[in-house]
Tab-separated table of C-alpha atoms in Angstrom:
chain	number	residue	atom	x	y	z
A	102	MET	CA	102.617	76.545	138.726
A	103	LYS	CA	104.323	75.554	141.959
A	104	ILE	CA	102.179	74.665	144.946
A	105	THR	CA	103.470	77.564	147.086
A	106	ALA	CA	102.737	80.064	144.310
A	107	LEU	CA	99.252	78.604	143.889
A	108	LYS	CA	98.579	78.866	147.637
A	109	GLN	CA	99.655	82.531	147.541
A	110	ARG	CA	97.312	83.175	144.612
A	111	LEU	CA	94.398	81.694	146.560
A	112	ASP	CA	95.050	83.864	149.638
A	113	LYS	CA	92.166	86.344	149.827
A	114	ASN	CA	94.195	88.687	152.060
A	115	ARG	CA	97.222	89.136	149.816
A	116	PRO	CA	98.323	92.739	149.191
A	117	MET	CA	96.530	94.735	146.499
A	118	THR	CA	97.763	97.645	144.380
A	119	ALA	CA	95.458	100.283	142.941
A	120	ILE	CA	95.813	100.898	139.196
A	121	THR	CA	94.120	103.098	136.649
A	122	ILE	CA	92.986	101.620	133.357
A	123	ARG	CA	91.058	103.290	130.564
A	124	MET	CA	88.198	101.225	129.200
A	125	PRO	CA	85.260	102.045	126.940
A	126	GLU	CA	82.175	103.147	128.877
A	127	ASP	CA	79.978	100.521	127.227
A	128	VAL	CA	82.328	97.760	128.406
A	129	ILE	CA	82.120	99.042	131.983
A	130	GLU	CA	78.321	99.172	131.747
A	131	ASP	CA	78.231	95.583	130.465
A	132	LEU	CA	80.527	94.482	133.299
A	133	LYS	CA	78.289	96.220	135.860
A	134	ARG	CA	75.236	94.497	134.388
A	135	ILE	CA	76.784	91.032	134.194
A	136	ALA	CA	78.711	90.977	137.496
A	137	PRO	CA	75.708	90.369	139.800
A	138	LEU	CA	74.295	87.766	137.414
A	139	LEU	CA	77.551	85.828	137.804
A	140	GLY	CA	77.550	86.210	141.581
A	141	PHE	CA	80.094	89.032	141.876
A	142	SER	CA	79.678	91.913	144.306
A	143	GLY	CA	80.682	94.407	141.626
A	144	TYR	CA	82.383	94.840	138.293
A	145	GLN	CA	85.910	95.208	139.682
A	146	PRO	CA	86.031	91.680	141.172
A	147	LEU	CA	84.724	90.426	137.816
A	148	ILE	CA	87.528	92.253	135.983
A	149	ARG	CA	90.085	90.755	138.403
A	150	THR	CA	88.630	87.309	137.706
A	151	TYR	CA	88.824	87.796	133.944
A	152	ILE	CA	92.425	89.002	134.193
A	153	GLY	CA	93.354	86.143	136.527
A	154	GLN	CA	91.836	83.531	134.203
A	155	GLY	CA	93.688	84.904	131.199
A	156	LEU	CA	96.929	85.188	133.130
A	157	ARG	CA	96.723	81.607	134.440
A	158	ALA	CA	95.964	80.280	130.953
A	159	ASP	CA	98.951	82.134	129.476
A	160	LEU	CA	101.272	81.083	132.305
A	161	GLU	CA	100.226	77.461	131.887
A	162	ARG	CA	100.697	77.636	128.126
A	163	LEU	CA	104.080	79.348	128.345
A	164	GLU	CA	105.366	77.121	131.143
A	165	GLY	CA	104.045	74.092	129.238
A	166	ASP	CA	105.943	75.245	126.153
A	167	THR	CA	109.116	75.418	128.245
A	168	VAL	CA	108.591	71.906	129.585
A	169	ALA	CA	107.928	70.597	126.069
A	170	ALA	CA	111.111	72.264	124.789
A	171	LEU	CA	113.100	70.780	127.683
A	172	ILE	CA	111.743	67.296	126.990
A	173	ALA	CA	112.581	67.615	123.292
A	174	SER	CA	116.111	68.757	124.149
A	175	LEU	CA	116.628	65.883	126.582
A	176	LYS	CA	115.456	63.421	123.915
A	177	ARG	CA	117.965	64.897	121.448
A	178	HIS	CA	120.647	64.325	124.084
A	179	GLY	CA	119.744	60.647	124.332
A	180	VAL	CA	117.495	60.561	127.405
A	181	SER	CA	115.070	57.683	126.983
A	182	ASP	CA	111.295	58.032	127.003
A	183	GLU	CA	111.155	55.738	130.037
A	184	VAL	CA	113.482	57.993	132.059
A	185	LEU	CA	111.499	61.070	130.993
A	186	ARG	CA	108.199	59.439	132.036
A	187	GLU	CA	109.621	58.470	135.429
A	188	ALA	CA	111.004	61.979	135.983
A	189	LEU	CA	107.687	63.596	135.044
A	190	LEU	CA	105.771	61.274	137.357
A	191	GLU	CA	108.181	62.015	140.190
A	192	ALA	CA	107.997	65.774	139.607
A	193	THR	CA	104.193	65.858	139.561
A	194	LYS	CA	103.773	63.804	142.768
A	195	ARG	CA	104.874	66.743	144.955
C-alpha cells in the first residue's frame, strides 16, 4: 500500500458512510460482550477493526500476487535477478 494511502487510512477524521448490515443477534451480543474486553468503546468500532484487518490482509495478498506475477514476467523477458533486486530495493526505500 502506498504511503499516502496508508496515511489516509490512519486519519481518524476521514469521512464515514452509514451502512446497514444484517447479522445474527448472537454475533452482535458476542461483539458487545467482547468489545470492552479488547478496549473498544462499543461493538461498532470492533466491527470496523475486524473489517479493516481483513481488508488490509486481502489487499496485501492481492497486491503481493500482482508484484510476484510482474517479477515472474520480467524474468521471462530476460531481466536479471540482480536488476530485479536493485529495483525492489529502490522501490521500497520511498
